[in-house]
mmCIF file with all atom_site columns, C-alpha atoms in Angstrom:
data_model
loop_
_atom_site.group_PDB
_atom_site.id
_atom_site.type_symbol
_atom_site.label_atom_id
_atom_site.label_alt_id
_atom_site.label_comp_id
_atom_site.label_asym_id
_atom_site.label_entity_id
_atom_site.label_seq_id
_atom_site.pdbx_PDB_ins_code
_atom_site.Cartn_x
_atom_site.Cartn_y
_atom_site.Cartn_z
_atom_site.occupancy
_atom_site.B_iso_or_equiv
_atom_site.pdbx_formal_charge
_atom_site.auth_seq_id
_atom_site.auth_comp_id
_atom_site.auth_asym_id
_atom_site.auth_atom_id
_atom_site.pdbx_PDB_model_num
ATOM 1   C CA . MET U 1 1   ? 96.562  -145.792 -88.194  1.00 85.00 ? 29  MET U CA 1
ATOM 2   C CA . GLN U 1 2   ? 96.591  -145.016 -85.017  1.00 86.00 ? 30  GLN U CA 1
ATOM 3   C CA . GLU U 1 3   ? 94.748  -142.625 -84.229  1.00 91.00 ? 31  GLU U CA 1
ATOM 4   C CA . LYS U 1 4   ? 94.811  -141.067 -88.223  1.00 97.00 ? 32  LYS U CA 1
ATOM 5   C CA . VAL U 1 5   ? 91.829  -138.666 -88.582  1.00 98.00 ? 33  VAL U CA 1
ATOM 6   C CA . ILE U 1 6   ? 90.714  -140.391 -92.168  1.00 98.00 ? 34  ILE U CA 1
ATOM 7   C CA . VAL U 1 7   ? 88.081  -139.698 -93.549  1.00 98.00 ? 35  VAL U CA 1
ATOM 8   C CA . VAL U 1 8   ? 85.964  -142.160 -96.351  1.00 98.00 ? 36  VAL U CA 1
ATOM 9   C CA . THR U 1 9   ? 83.246  -140.945 -99.163  1.00 98.00 ? 37  THR U CA 1
ATOM 10  C CA . GLY U 1 10  ? 81.231  -143.376 -99.907  1.00 98.00 ? 38  GLY U CA 1
ATOM 11  C CA . ALA U 1 11  ? 81.727  -145.072 -96.680  1.00 98.00 ? 39  ALA U CA 1
ATOM 12  C CA . SER U 1 12  ? 78.148  -146.708 -96.753  1.00 96.00 ? 40  SER U CA 1
ATOM 13  C CA . GLY U 1 13  ? 78.637  -148.840 -100.073 1.00 96.00 ? 41  GLY U CA 1
ATOM 14  C CA . ALA U 1 14  ? 81.250  -152.569 -100.390 1.00 96.00 ? 42  ALA U CA 1
ATOM 15  C CA . LEU U 1 15  ? 84.020  -150.993 -100.819 1.00 97.00 ? 43  LEU U CA 1
ATOM 16  C CA . GLY U 1 16  ? 83.517  -148.196 -98.061  1.00 97.00 ? 44  GLY U CA 1
ATOM 17  C CA . LYS U 1 17  ? 82.647  -150.209 -95.830  1.00 97.00 ? 45  LYS U CA 1
ATOM 18  C CA . VAL U 1 18  ? 85.118  -152.336 -95.327  1.00 98.00 ? 46  VAL U CA 1
ATOM 19  C CA . VAL U 1 19  ? 88.292  -149.550 -95.879  1.00 98.00 ? 47  VAL U CA 1
ATOM 20  C CA . ALA U 1 20  ? 86.014  -148.368 -92.832  1.00 98.00 ? 48  ALA U CA 1
ATOM 21  C CA . GLU U 1 21  ? 85.584  -151.042 -90.692  1.00 97.00 ? 49  GLU U CA 1
ATOM 22  C CA . THR U 1 22  ? 89.889  -151.684 -91.571  1.00 98.00 ? 50  THR U CA 1
ATOM 23  C CA . ALA U 1 23  ? 91.117  -148.408 -90.443  1.00 98.00 ? 51  ALA U CA 1
ATOM 24  C CA . LEU U 1 24  ? 88.646  -148.475 -87.472  1.00 97.00 ? 52  LEU U CA 1
ATOM 25  C CA . ALA U 1 25  ? 90.092  -151.628 -86.647  1.00 96.00 ? 53  ALA U CA 1
ATOM 26  C CA . ARG U 1 26  ? 93.458  -150.582 -86.419  1.00 96.00 ? 54  ARG U CA 1
ATOM 27  C CA . ASP U 1 27  ? 92.316  -147.288 -84.395  1.00 96.00 ? 55  ASP U CA 1
ATOM 28  C CA . ALA U 1 28  ? 92.428  -144.540 -86.542  1.00 98.00 ? 56  ALA U CA 1
ATOM 29  C CA . ARG U 1 29  ? 88.857  -141.782 -86.354  1.00 98.00 ? 57  ARG U CA 1
ATOM 30  C CA . VAL U 1 30  ? 86.978  -142.604 -89.322  1.00 98.00 ? 58  VAL U CA 1
ATOM 31  C CA . ALA U 1 31  ? 84.787  -139.455 -90.603  1.00 98.00 ? 59  ALA U CA 1
ATOM 32  C CA . ALA U 1 32  ? 82.188  -141.622 -93.418  1.00 98.00 ? 60  ALA U CA 1
ATOM 33  C CA . ILE U 1 33  ? 80.483  -139.541 -95.720  1.00 98.00 ? 61  ILE U CA 1
ATOM 34  C CA . ASP U 1 34  ? 77.543  -140.327 -98.220  1.00 98.00 ? 62  ASP U CA 1
ATOM 35  C CA . PHE U 1 35  ? 74.835  -139.776 -99.893  1.00 97.00 ? 63  PHE U CA 1
ATOM 36  C CA . ALA U 1 36  ? 72.944  -142.174 -98.532  1.00 93.00 ? 64  ALA U CA 1
ATOM 37  C CA . VAL U 1 37  ? 70.774  -141.392 -95.103  1.00 86.00 ? 65  VAL U CA 1
ATOM 38  C CA . ALA U 1 38  ? 73.117  -142.183 -92.166  1.00 78.00 ? 66  ALA U CA 1
ATOM 39  C CA . GLN U 1 39  ? 72.526  -145.038 -89.703  1.00 70.00 ? 67  GLN U CA 1
ATOM 40  C CA . ASP U 1 40  ? 74.857  -144.662 -86.574  1.00 61.00 ? 68  ASP U CA 1
ATOM 41  C CA . THR U 1 41  ? 74.638  -140.778 -85.229  1.00 55.00 ? 69  THR U CA 1
ATOM 42  C CA . ALA U 1 42  ? 77.149  -141.609 -81.742  1.00 56.00 ? 70  ALA U CA 1
ATOM 43  C CA . PRO U 1 43  ? 79.945  -141.026 -81.595  1.00 60.00 ? 71  PRO U CA 1
ATOM 44  C CA . GLY U 1 44  ? 83.429  -142.174 -80.627  1.00 77.00 ? 72  GLY U CA 1
ATOM 45  C CA . LYS U 1 45  ? 85.732  -142.718 -83.319  1.00 93.00 ? 73  LYS U CA 1
ATOM 46  C CA . ARG U 1 46  ? 82.833  -143.172 -85.941  1.00 96.00 ? 74  ARG U CA 1
ATOM 47  C CA . LEU U 1 47  ? 81.246  -140.199 -87.660  1.00 97.00 ? 75  LEU U CA 1
ATOM 48  C CA . GLU U 1 48  ? 78.381  -140.878 -89.718  1.00 97.00 ? 76  GLU U CA 1
ATOM 49  C CA . LEU U 1 49  ? 77.453  -138.191 -91.885  1.00 97.00 ? 77  LEU U CA 1
ATOM 50  C CA . GLY U 1 50  ? 75.189  -139.648 -94.062  1.00 97.00 ? 78  GLY U CA 1
ATOM 51  C CA . GLY U 1 51  ? 72.553  -138.148 -96.549  1.00 97.00 ? 79  GLY U CA 1
ATOM 52  C CA . VAL U 1 52  ? 75.484  -135.842 -98.870  1.00 98.00 ? 80  VAL U CA 1
ATOM 53  C CA . ASP U 1 53  ? 75.922  -135.392 -102.253 1.00 98.00 ? 81  ASP U CA 1
ATOM 54  C CA . LEU U 1 54  ? 78.899  -134.356 -103.239 1.00 98.00 ? 82  LEU U CA 1
ATOM 55  C CA . THR U 1 55  ? 78.178  -133.235 -105.815 1.00 98.00 ? 83  THR U CA 1
ATOM 56  C CA . ASP U 1 56  ? 77.539  -130.037 -104.473 1.00 98.00 ? 84  ASP U CA 1
ATOM 57  C CA . ALA U 1 57  ? 80.705  -128.686 -103.723 1.00 98.00 ? 85  ALA U CA 1
ATOM 58  C CA . ALA U 1 58  ? 78.645  -126.556 -100.744 1.00 98.00 ? 86  ALA U CA 1
ATOM 59  C CA . GLN U 1 59  ? 77.309  -129.596 -98.513  1.00 98.00 ? 87  GLN U CA 1
ATOM 60  C CA . ALA U 1 60  ? 81.518  -131.188 -99.669  1.00 98.00 ? 88  ALA U CA 1
ATOM 61  C CA . ARG U 1 61  ? 83.321  -128.259 -97.822  1.00 98.00 ? 89  ARG U CA 1
ATOM 62  C CA . LYS U 1 62  ? 80.544  -129.068 -94.847  1.00 98.00 ? 90  LYS U CA 1
ATOM 63  C CA . ALA U 1 63  ? 80.937  -132.358 -94.875  1.00 98.00 ? 91  ALA U CA 1
ATOM 64  C CA . ILE U 1 64  ? 84.170  -132.054 -93.600  1.00 98.00 ? 92  ILE U CA 1
ATOM 65  C CA . ASP U 1 65  ? 84.856  -128.801 -92.647  1.00 98.00 ? 93  ASP U CA 1
ATOM 66  C CA . ALA U 1 66  ? 82.542  -130.567 -89.996  1.00 98.00 ? 94  ALA U CA 1
ATOM 67  C CA . ALA U 1 67  ? 84.593  -134.056 -89.778  1.00 98.00 ? 95  ALA U CA 1
ATOM 68  C CA . ALA U 1 68  ? 87.324  -131.544 -89.310  1.00 98.00 ? 96  ALA U CA 1
ATOM 69  C CA . ALA U 1 69  ? 85.558  -130.197 -86.270  1.00 98.00 ? 97  ALA U CA 1
ATOM 70  C CA . HIS U 1 70  ? 84.471  -133.281 -84.251  1.00 97.00 ? 98  HIS U CA 1
ATOM 71  C CA . PHE U 1 71  ? 87.924  -134.664 -84.392  1.00 97.00 ? 99  PHE U CA 1
ATOM 72  C CA . GLY U 1 72  ? 90.308  -131.304 -84.295  1.00 97.00 ? 100 GLY U CA 1
ATOM 73  C CA . ARG U 1 73  ? 91.593  -132.922 -87.643  1.00 98.00 ? 101 ARG U CA 1
ATOM 74  C CA . ILE U 1 74  ? 92.668  -134.629 -90.895  1.00 98.00 ? 102 ILE U CA 1
ATOM 75  C CA . ASP U 1 75  ? 94.837  -136.868 -91.716  1.00 98.00 ? 103 ASP U CA 1
ATOM 76  C CA . ALA U 1 76  ? 93.475  -138.466 -95.225  1.00 98.00 ? 104 ALA U CA 1
ATOM 77  C CA . LEU U 1 77  ? 90.908  -138.421 -97.839  1.00 99.00 ? 105 LEU U CA 1
ATOM 78  C CA . VAL U 1 78  ? 90.154  -140.751 -99.542  1.00 99.00 ? 106 VAL U CA 1
ATOM 79  C CA . ASN U 1 79  ? 87.388  -140.826 -101.990 1.00 98.00 ? 107 ASN U CA 1
ATOM 80  C CA . ILE U 1 80  ? 85.092  -144.198 -102.701 1.00 98.00 ? 108 ILE U CA 1
ATOM 81  C CA . ALA U 1 81  ? 81.971  -142.344 -103.791 1.00 98.00 ? 109 ALA U CA 1
ATOM 82  C CA . GLY U 1 82  ? 81.290  -142.920 -107.105 1.00 97.00 ? 110 GLY U CA 1
ATOM 83  C CA . GLY U 1 83  ? 79.069  -145.508 -109.851 1.00 96.00 ? 111 GLY U CA 1
ATOM 84  C CA . PHE U 1 84  ? 79.330  -147.878 -112.414 1.00 95.00 ? 112 PHE U CA 1
ATOM 85  C CA . ALA U 1 85  ? 77.027  -147.745 -115.886 1.00 95.00 ? 113 ALA U CA 1
ATOM 86  C CA . PHE U 1 86  ? 77.666  -150.144 -118.939 1.00 95.00 ? 114 PHE U CA 1
ATOM 87  C CA . GLU U 1 87  ? 76.366  -148.611 -122.615 1.00 96.00 ? 115 GLU U CA 1
ATOM 88  C CA . THR U 1 88  ? 77.538  -148.733 -125.426 1.00 97.00 ? 116 THR U CA 1
ATOM 89  C CA . VAL U 1 89  ? 78.505  -145.352 -127.297 1.00 97.00 ? 117 VAL U CA 1
ATOM 90  C CA . ALA U 1 90  ? 76.473  -145.768 -130.466 1.00 96.00 ? 118 ALA U CA 1
ATOM 91  C CA . ASP U 1 91  ? 73.527  -147.130 -128.149 1.00 94.00 ? 119 ASP U CA 1
ATOM 92  C CA . GLY U 1 92  ? 73.850  -145.202 -124.709 1.00 95.00 ? 120 GLY U CA 1
ATOM 93  C CA . ASP U 1 93  ? 71.688  -141.812 -123.705 1.00 96.00 ? 121 ASP U CA 1
ATOM 94  C CA . PRO U 1 94  ? 74.403  -139.359 -123.315 1.00 95.00 ? 122 PRO U CA 1
ATOM 95  C CA . LYS U 1 95  ? 73.076  -137.843 -119.789 1.00 98.00 ? 123 LYS U CA 1
ATOM 96  C CA . THR U 1 96  ? 74.567  -141.469 -119.047 1.00 98.00 ? 124 THR U CA 1
ATOM 97  C CA . TRP U 1 97  ? 78.439  -139.846 -119.821 1.00 98.00 ? 125 TRP U CA 1
ATOM 98  C CA . GLN U 1 98  ? 77.114  -135.900 -117.634 1.00 98.00 ? 126 GLN U CA 1
ATOM 99  C CA . ARG U 1 99  ? 76.092  -138.733 -114.475 1.00 98.00 ? 127 ARG U CA 1
ATOM 100 C CA . MET U 1 100 ? 79.316  -140.648 -113.755 1.00 98.00 ? 128 MET U CA 1
ATOM 101 C CA . TYR U 1 101 ? 81.204  -137.355 -114.646 1.00 98.00 ? 129 TYR U CA 1
ATOM 102 C CA . ALA U 1 102 ? 79.303  -135.980 -111.818 1.00 98.00 ? 130 ALA U CA 1
ATOM 103 C CA . LEU U 1 103 ? 80.153  -139.023 -109.348 1.00 98.00 ? 131 LEU U CA 1
ATOM 104 C CA . ASN U 1 104 ? 83.176  -140.713 -110.519 1.00 98.00 ? 132 ASN U CA 1
ATOM 105 C CA . VAL U 1 105 ? 84.780  -136.717 -111.428 1.00 98.00 ? 133 VAL U CA 1
ATOM 106 C CA . THR U 1 106 ? 82.512  -134.265 -109.493 1.00 98.00 ? 134 THR U CA 1
ATOM 107 C CA . THR U 1 107 ? 82.382  -135.884 -105.927 1.00 98.00 ? 135 THR U CA 1
ATOM 108 C CA . ALA U 1 108 ? 86.292  -136.648 -105.719 1.00 99.00 ? 136 ALA U CA 1
ATOM 109 C CA . LEU U 1 109 ? 87.167  -132.716 -107.062 1.00 98.00 ? 137 LEU U CA 1
ATOM 110 C CA . ASN U 1 110 ? 84.513  -131.685 -104.485 1.00 98.00 ? 138 ASN U CA 1
ATOM 111 C CA . ALA U 1 111 ? 86.022  -133.387 -101.506 1.00 99.00 ? 139 ALA U CA 1
ATOM 112 C CA . SER U 1 112 ? 89.240  -132.882 -102.055 1.00 99.00 ? 140 SER U CA 1
ATOM 113 C CA . ARG U 1 113 ? 89.509  -129.623 -102.595 1.00 98.00 ? 141 ARG U CA 1
ATOM 114 C CA . ALA U 1 114 ? 86.816  -128.723 -99.956  1.00 98.00 ? 142 ALA U CA 1
ATOM 115 C CA . ALA U 1 115 ? 90.033  -131.267 -97.042  1.00 99.00 ? 143 ALA U CA 1
ATOM 116 C CA . ILE U 1 116 ? 92.675  -130.202 -98.855  1.00 98.00 ? 144 ILE U CA 1
ATOM 117 C CA . PRO U 1 117 ? 93.193  -126.781 -96.576  1.00 98.00 ? 145 PRO U CA 1
ATOM 118 C CA . HIS U 1 118 ? 92.618  -129.029 -92.822  1.00 98.00 ? 146 HIS U CA 1
ATOM 119 C CA . LEU U 1 119 ? 95.638  -131.329 -95.226  1.00 98.00 ? 147 LEU U CA 1
ATOM 120 C CA . LEU U 1 120 ? 98.422  -129.308 -95.151  1.00 98.00 ? 148 LEU U CA 1
ATOM 121 C CA . ARG U 1 121 ? 98.053  -128.668 -91.769  1.00 98.00 ? 149 ARG U CA 1
ATOM 122 C CA . ARG U 1 122 ? 98.990  -131.889 -91.345  1.00 98.00 ? 150 ARG U CA 1
ATOM 123 C CA . PRO U 1 123 ? 102.744 -132.846 -90.862  1.00 96.00 ? 151 PRO U CA 1
ATOM 124 C CA . ALA U 1 124 ? 101.886 -136.524 -93.738  1.00 96.00 ? 152 ALA U CA 1
ATOM 125 C CA . ALA U 1 125 ? 98.507  -135.450 -95.081  1.00 98.00 ? 153 ALA U CA 1
ATOM 126 C CA . ARG U 1 126 ? 97.675  -137.928 -97.539  1.00 98.00 ? 154 ARG U CA 1
ATOM 127 C CA . ILE U 1 127 ? 94.553  -138.414 -100.459 1.00 99.00 ? 155 ILE U CA 1
ATOM 128 C CA . VAL U 1 128 ? 93.555  -141.513 -101.905 1.00 99.00 ? 156 VAL U CA 1
ATOM 129 C CA . ASN U 1 129 ? 91.633  -141.889 -105.244 1.00 98.00 ? 157 ASN U CA 1
ATOM 130 C CA . ILE U 1 130 ? 89.140  -144.782 -106.387 1.00 98.00 ? 158 ILE U CA 1
ATOM 131 C CA . GLY U 1 131 ? 90.471  -144.910 -110.519 1.00 98.00 ? 159 GLY U CA 1
ATOM 132 C CA . ALA U 1 132 ? 90.055  -148.497 -112.175 1.00 98.00 ? 160 ALA U CA 1
ATOM 133 C CA . PHE U 1 133 ? 92.112  -150.144 -114.372 1.00 96.00 ? 161 PHE U CA 1
ATOM 134 C CA . GLY U 1 134 ? 89.529  -150.764 -116.708 1.00 95.00 ? 162 GLY U CA 1
ATOM 135 C CA . ALA U 1 135 ? 90.233  -147.210 -118.153 1.00 97.00 ? 163 ALA U CA 1
ATOM 136 C CA . LEU U 1 136 ? 93.662  -148.048 -119.492 1.00 97.00 ? 164 LEU U CA 1
ATOM 137 C CA . GLN U 1 137 ? 92.650  -149.480 -122.076 1.00 95.00 ? 165 GLN U CA 1
ATOM 138 C CA . ALA U 1 138 ? 88.341  -149.532 -121.803 1.00 95.00 ? 166 ALA U CA 1
ATOM 139 C CA . GLY U 1 139 ? 86.634  -152.273 -123.101 1.00 95.00 ? 167 GLY U CA 1
ATOM 140 C CA . ASN U 1 140 ? 83.301  -152.732 -124.895 1.00 96.00 ? 168 ASN U CA 1
ATOM 141 C CA . GLY U 1 141 ? 79.962  -150.615 -122.790 1.00 96.00 ? 169 GLY U CA 1
ATOM 142 C CA . MET U 1 142 ? 82.746  -149.144 -120.483 1.00 96.00 ? 170 MET U CA 1
ATOM 143 C CA . GLY U 1 143 ? 82.935  -145.916 -122.676 1.00 97.00 ? 171 GLY U CA 1
ATOM 144 C CA . ALA U 1 144 ? 81.586  -143.904 -119.910 1.00 98.00 ? 172 ALA U CA 1
ATOM 145 C CA . TYR U 1 145 ? 82.677  -145.087 -117.042 1.00 97.00 ? 173 TYR U CA 1
ATOM 146 C CA . ALA U 1 146 ? 85.678  -145.589 -118.121 1.00 98.00 ? 174 ALA U CA 1
ATOM 147 C CA . ALA U 1 147 ? 85.920  -141.925 -119.448 1.00 98.00 ? 175 ALA U CA 1
ATOM 148 C CA . SER U 1 148 ? 84.902  -140.935 -115.816 1.00 98.00 ? 176 SER U CA 1
ATOM 149 C CA . LYS U 1 149 ? 88.051  -143.359 -114.296 1.00 98.00 ? 177 LYS U CA 1
ATOM 150 C CA . ALA U 1 150 ? 90.434  -141.738 -116.030 1.00 98.00 ? 178 ALA U CA 1
ATOM 151 C CA . GLY U 1 151 ? 89.649  -138.275 -115.081 1.00 98.00 ? 179 GLY U CA 1
ATOM 152 C CA . VAL U 1 152 ? 89.510  -138.815 -111.985 1.00 98.00 ? 180 VAL U CA 1
ATOM 153 C CA . HIS U 1 153 ? 93.720  -140.428 -112.926 1.00 98.00 ? 181 HIS U CA 1
ATOM 154 C CA . ARG U 1 154 ? 94.597  -137.298 -114.087 1.00 98.00 ? 182 ARG U CA 1
ATOM 155 C CA . LEU U 1 155 ? 92.351  -135.270 -111.440 1.00 98.00 ? 183 LEU U CA 1
ATOM 156 C CA . THR U 1 156 ? 95.490  -137.371 -108.723 1.00 98.00 ? 184 THR U CA 1
ATOM 157 C CA . GLU U 1 157 ? 98.124  -137.095 -110.746 1.00 98.00 ? 185 GLU U CA 1
ATOM 158 C CA . ALA U 1 158 ? 97.459  -132.586 -110.812 1.00 98.00 ? 186 ALA U CA 1
ATOM 159 C CA . LEU U 1 159 ? 97.021  -132.763 -107.385 1.00 98.00 ? 187 LEU U CA 1
ATOM 160 C CA . ALA U 1 160 ? 100.031 -134.585 -107.421 1.00 98.00 ? 188 ALA U CA 1
ATOM 161 C CA . ALA U 1 161 ? 101.889 -132.132 -108.136 1.00 98.00 ? 189 ALA U CA 1
ATOM 162 C CA . GLU U 1 162 ? 100.996 -128.865 -107.556 1.00 98.00 ? 190 GLU U CA 1
ATOM 163 C CA . HIS U 1 163 ? 100.778 -130.401 -103.382 1.00 98.00 ? 191 HIS U CA 1
ATOM 164 C CA . LYS U 1 164 ? 103.944 -132.597 -104.210 1.00 98.00 ? 192 LYS U CA 1
ATOM 165 C CA . GLY U 1 165 ? 106.330 -131.813 -100.781 1.00 97.00 ? 193 GLY U CA 1
ATOM 166 C CA . ARG U 1 166 ? 103.439 -131.065 -99.103  1.00 98.00 ? 194 ARG U CA 1
ATOM 167 C CA . ILE U 1 167 ? 100.280 -134.166 -99.234  1.00 98.00 ? 195 ILE U CA 1
ATOM 168 C CA . THR U 1 168 ? 100.399 -137.598 -101.517 1.00 98.00 ? 196 THR U CA 1
ATOM 169 C CA . VAL U 1 169 ? 97.943  -138.112 -104.547 1.00 98.00 ? 197 VAL U CA 1
ATOM 170 C CA . ASN U 1 170 ? 97.873  -141.162 -105.767 1.00 98.00 ? 198 ASN U CA 1
ATOM 171 C CA . ALA U 1 171 ? 94.968  -143.796 -106.674 1.00 98.00 ? 199 ALA U CA 1
ATOM 172 C CA . VAL U 1 172 ? 94.562  -147.674 -107.093 1.00 98.00 ? 200 VAL U CA 1
ATOM 173 C CA . LEU U 1 173 ? 93.357  -148.739 -110.236 1.00 98.00 ? 201 LEU U CA 1
ATOM 174 C CA . PRO U 1 174 ? 90.725  -151.343 -109.241 1.00 96.00 ? 202 PRO U CA 1
ATOM 175 C CA . SER U 1 175 ? 90.083  -154.501 -111.938 1.00 93.00 ? 203 SER U CA 1
ATOM 176 C CA . ILE U 1 176 ? 86.469  -155.634 -110.662 1.00 89.00 ? 204 ILE U CA 1
ATOM 177 C CA . ILE U 1 177 ? 86.063  -156.466 -107.202 1.00 90.00 ? 205 ILE U CA 1
ATOM 178 C CA . ASP U 1 178 ? 84.277  -159.104 -105.953 1.00 87.00 ? 206 ASP U CA 1
ATOM 179 C CA . THR U 1 179 ? 80.852  -157.582 -104.467 1.00 90.00 ? 207 THR U CA 1
ATOM 180 C CA . ALA U 1 180 ? 77.512  -158.869 -104.244 1.00 91.00 ? 208 ALA U CA 1
ATOM 181 C CA . ALA U 1 181 ? 76.112  -156.778 -106.614 1.00 91.00 ? 209 ALA U CA 1
ATOM 182 C CA . ASN U 1 182 ? 78.841  -157.995 -109.954 1.00 92.00 ? 210 ASN U CA 1
ATOM 183 C CA . ARG U 1 183 ? 78.570  -161.841 -108.809 1.00 92.00 ? 211 ARG U CA 1
ATOM 184 C CA . ASP U 1 184 ? 74.996  -161.023 -109.280 1.00 93.00 ? 212 ASP U CA 1
ATOM 185 C CA . SER U 1 185 ? 76.031  -159.043 -112.908 1.00 90.00 ? 213 SER U CA 1
ATOM 186 C CA . MET U 1 186 ? 78.068  -162.033 -114.078 1.00 92.00 ? 214 MET U CA 1
ATOM 187 C CA . PRO U 1 187 ? 77.825  -164.756 -112.071 1.00 93.00 ? 215 PRO U CA 1
ATOM 188 C CA . LYS U 1 188 ? 79.191  -167.680 -114.347 1.00 90.00 ? 216 LYS U CA 1
ATOM 189 C CA . ALA U 1 189 ? 82.346  -165.277 -113.317 1.00 93.00 ? 217 ALA U CA 1
ATOM 190 C CA . ASP U 1 190 ? 85.432  -167.560 -112.081 1.00 91.00 ? 218 ASP U CA 1
ATOM 191 C CA . PHE U 1 191 ? 85.142  -164.819 -108.889 1.00 92.00 ? 219 PHE U CA 1
ATOM 192 C CA . SER U 1 192 ? 88.251  -166.193 -107.552 1.00 91.00 ? 220 SER U CA 1
ATOM 193 C CA . ARG U 1 193 ? 89.903  -164.508 -109.563 1.00 91.00 ? 221 ARG U CA 1
ATOM 194 C CA . TRP U 1 194 ? 88.602  -161.521 -108.856 1.00 90.00 ? 222 TRP U CA 1
ATOM 195 C CA . VAL U 1 195 ? 89.574  -158.378 -105.564 1.00 94.00 ? 223 VAL U CA 1
ATOM 196 C CA . SER U 1 196 ? 88.193  -158.676 -102.166 1.00 95.00 ? 224 SER U CA 1
ATOM 197 C CA . PRO U 1 197 ? 87.272  -155.751 -100.110 1.00 94.00 ? 225 PRO U CA 1
ATOM 198 C CA . GLN U 1 198 ? 89.943  -156.404 -98.520  1.00 97.00 ? 226 GLN U CA 1
ATOM 199 C CA . GLU U 1 199 ? 93.097  -156.365 -100.949 1.00 96.00 ? 227 GLU U CA 1
ATOM 200 C CA . LEU U 1 200 ? 91.810  -153.683 -101.400 1.00 97.00 ? 228 LEU U CA 1
ATOM 201 C CA . ALA U 1 201 ? 90.864  -151.612 -98.362  1.00 97.00 ? 229 ALA U CA 1
ATOM 202 C CA . GLU U 1 202 ? 94.211  -153.150 -97.558  1.00 98.00 ? 230 GLU U CA 1
ATOM 203 C CA . VAL U 1 203 ? 96.038  -150.834 -100.902 1.00 98.00 ? 231 VAL U CA 1
ATOM 204 C CA . ILE U 1 204 ? 94.470  -147.776 -99.661  1.00 98.00 ? 232 ILE U CA 1
ATOM 205 C CA . LEU U 1 205 ? 94.801  -147.927 -96.699  1.00 98.00 ? 233 LEU U CA 1
ATOM 206 C CA . PHE U 1 206 ? 99.022  -148.530 -97.006  1.00 98.00 ? 234 PHE U CA 1
ATOM 207 C CA . LEU U 1 207 ? 98.917  -144.930 -99.250  1.00 98.00 ? 235 LEU U CA 1
ATOM 208 C CA . ALA U 1 208 ? 97.219  -143.349 -96.487  1.00 98.00 ? 236 ALA U CA 1
ATOM 209 C CA . SER U 1 209 ? 99.740  -144.247 -93.807  1.00 98.00 ? 237 SER U CA 1
ATOM 210 C CA . ASP U 1 210 ? 102.554 -142.657 -93.029  1.00 97.00 ? 238 ASP U CA 1
ATOM 211 C CA . ALA U 1 211 ? 105.271 -145.313 -94.829  1.00 97.00 ? 239 ALA U CA 1
ATOM 212 C CA . ALA U 1 212 ? 103.443 -144.350 -98.228  1.00 98.00 ? 240 ALA U CA 1
ATOM 213 C CA . SER U 1 213 ? 105.677 -141.044 -97.662  1.00 97.00 ? 241 SER U CA 1
ATOM 214 C CA . ALA U 1 214 ? 107.744 -141.670 -101.255 1.00 97.00 ? 242 ALA U CA 1
ATOM 215 C CA . VAL U 1 215 ? 105.126 -142.664 -102.827 1.00 98.00 ? 243 VAL U CA 1
ATOM 216 C CA . THR U 1 216 ? 102.930 -139.653 -105.126 1.00 98.00 ? 244 THR U CA 1
ATOM 217 C CA . GLY U 1 217 ? 101.441 -139.024 -108.269 1.00 98.00 ? 245 GLY U CA 1
ATOM 218 C CA . ALA U 1 218 ? 101.340 -143.232 -108.620 1.00 98.00 ? 246 ALA U CA 1
ATOM 219 C CA . LEU U 1 219 ? 98.333  -144.664 -110.065 1.00 98.00 ? 247 LEU U CA 1
ATOM 220 C CA . VAL U 1 220 ? 98.068  -148.107 -108.545 1.00 98.00 ? 248 VAL U CA 1
ATOM 221 C CA . PRO U 1 221 ? 96.507  -151.552 -110.459 1.00 96.00 ? 249 PRO U CA 1
ATOM 222 C CA . VAL U 1 222 ? 95.161  -153.954 -108.260 1.00 96.00 ? 250 VAL U CA 1
ATOM 223 C CA . THR U 1 223 ? 93.339  -157.085 -110.041 1.00 91.00 ? 251 THR U CA 1
ATOM 224 C CA . GLY U 1 224 ? 93.464  -159.725 -107.878 1.00 82.00 ? 252 GLY U CA 1
ATOM 225 C CA . ARG U 1 225 ? 94.024  -163.170 -110.401 1.00 74.00 ? 253 ARG U CA 1
ATOM 226 C CA . VAL U 1 226 ? 93.378  -161.610 -113.468 1.00 60.00 ? 254 VAL U CA 1
#
């Protein structure tokens, strides 16, 4: 990852933080984009771009262009920004479906479309999306979330086909991620069976690396010990 310029969306979240920190530890340069207000604006190998609503195409383009201008290029985009909702189809709010699509599909779409012109200038360009293992077969209360993540899977495949030979596009499909929020919501679960943010970061950064040149259009389950 040395000197690679990696854009990470959702960089202030539990997974985004670990991906950004791991990339920096491997001498990459990171543009950290998030809806949350930036906490650290000091120049260096990490550029904070906060207050960005990636559901807005214009804001996404402005942030991506700022990252490219700051570092001189973009080598990889990691689309982590997203959201989760647990509601049954019968009793849930129809607006949840719109919100899940916006947070999970539209953010990845807008960031990808903004990044592609920059990525096409690089010899080993990468896009890595975050899908969901639960989108392969949705369970109770997972309809809106799983449907939106299935959209991320199809977006990944379409982008991979459109840019084959120029940009590799893949998605990781986590099962339950071992985060503080998930532990609070499922206190009786066996946390040791969940996938850790660090384990996910390793797979994500592999797919963003030169070593993954032969992998594109893949949906990669990362399920821990479930």
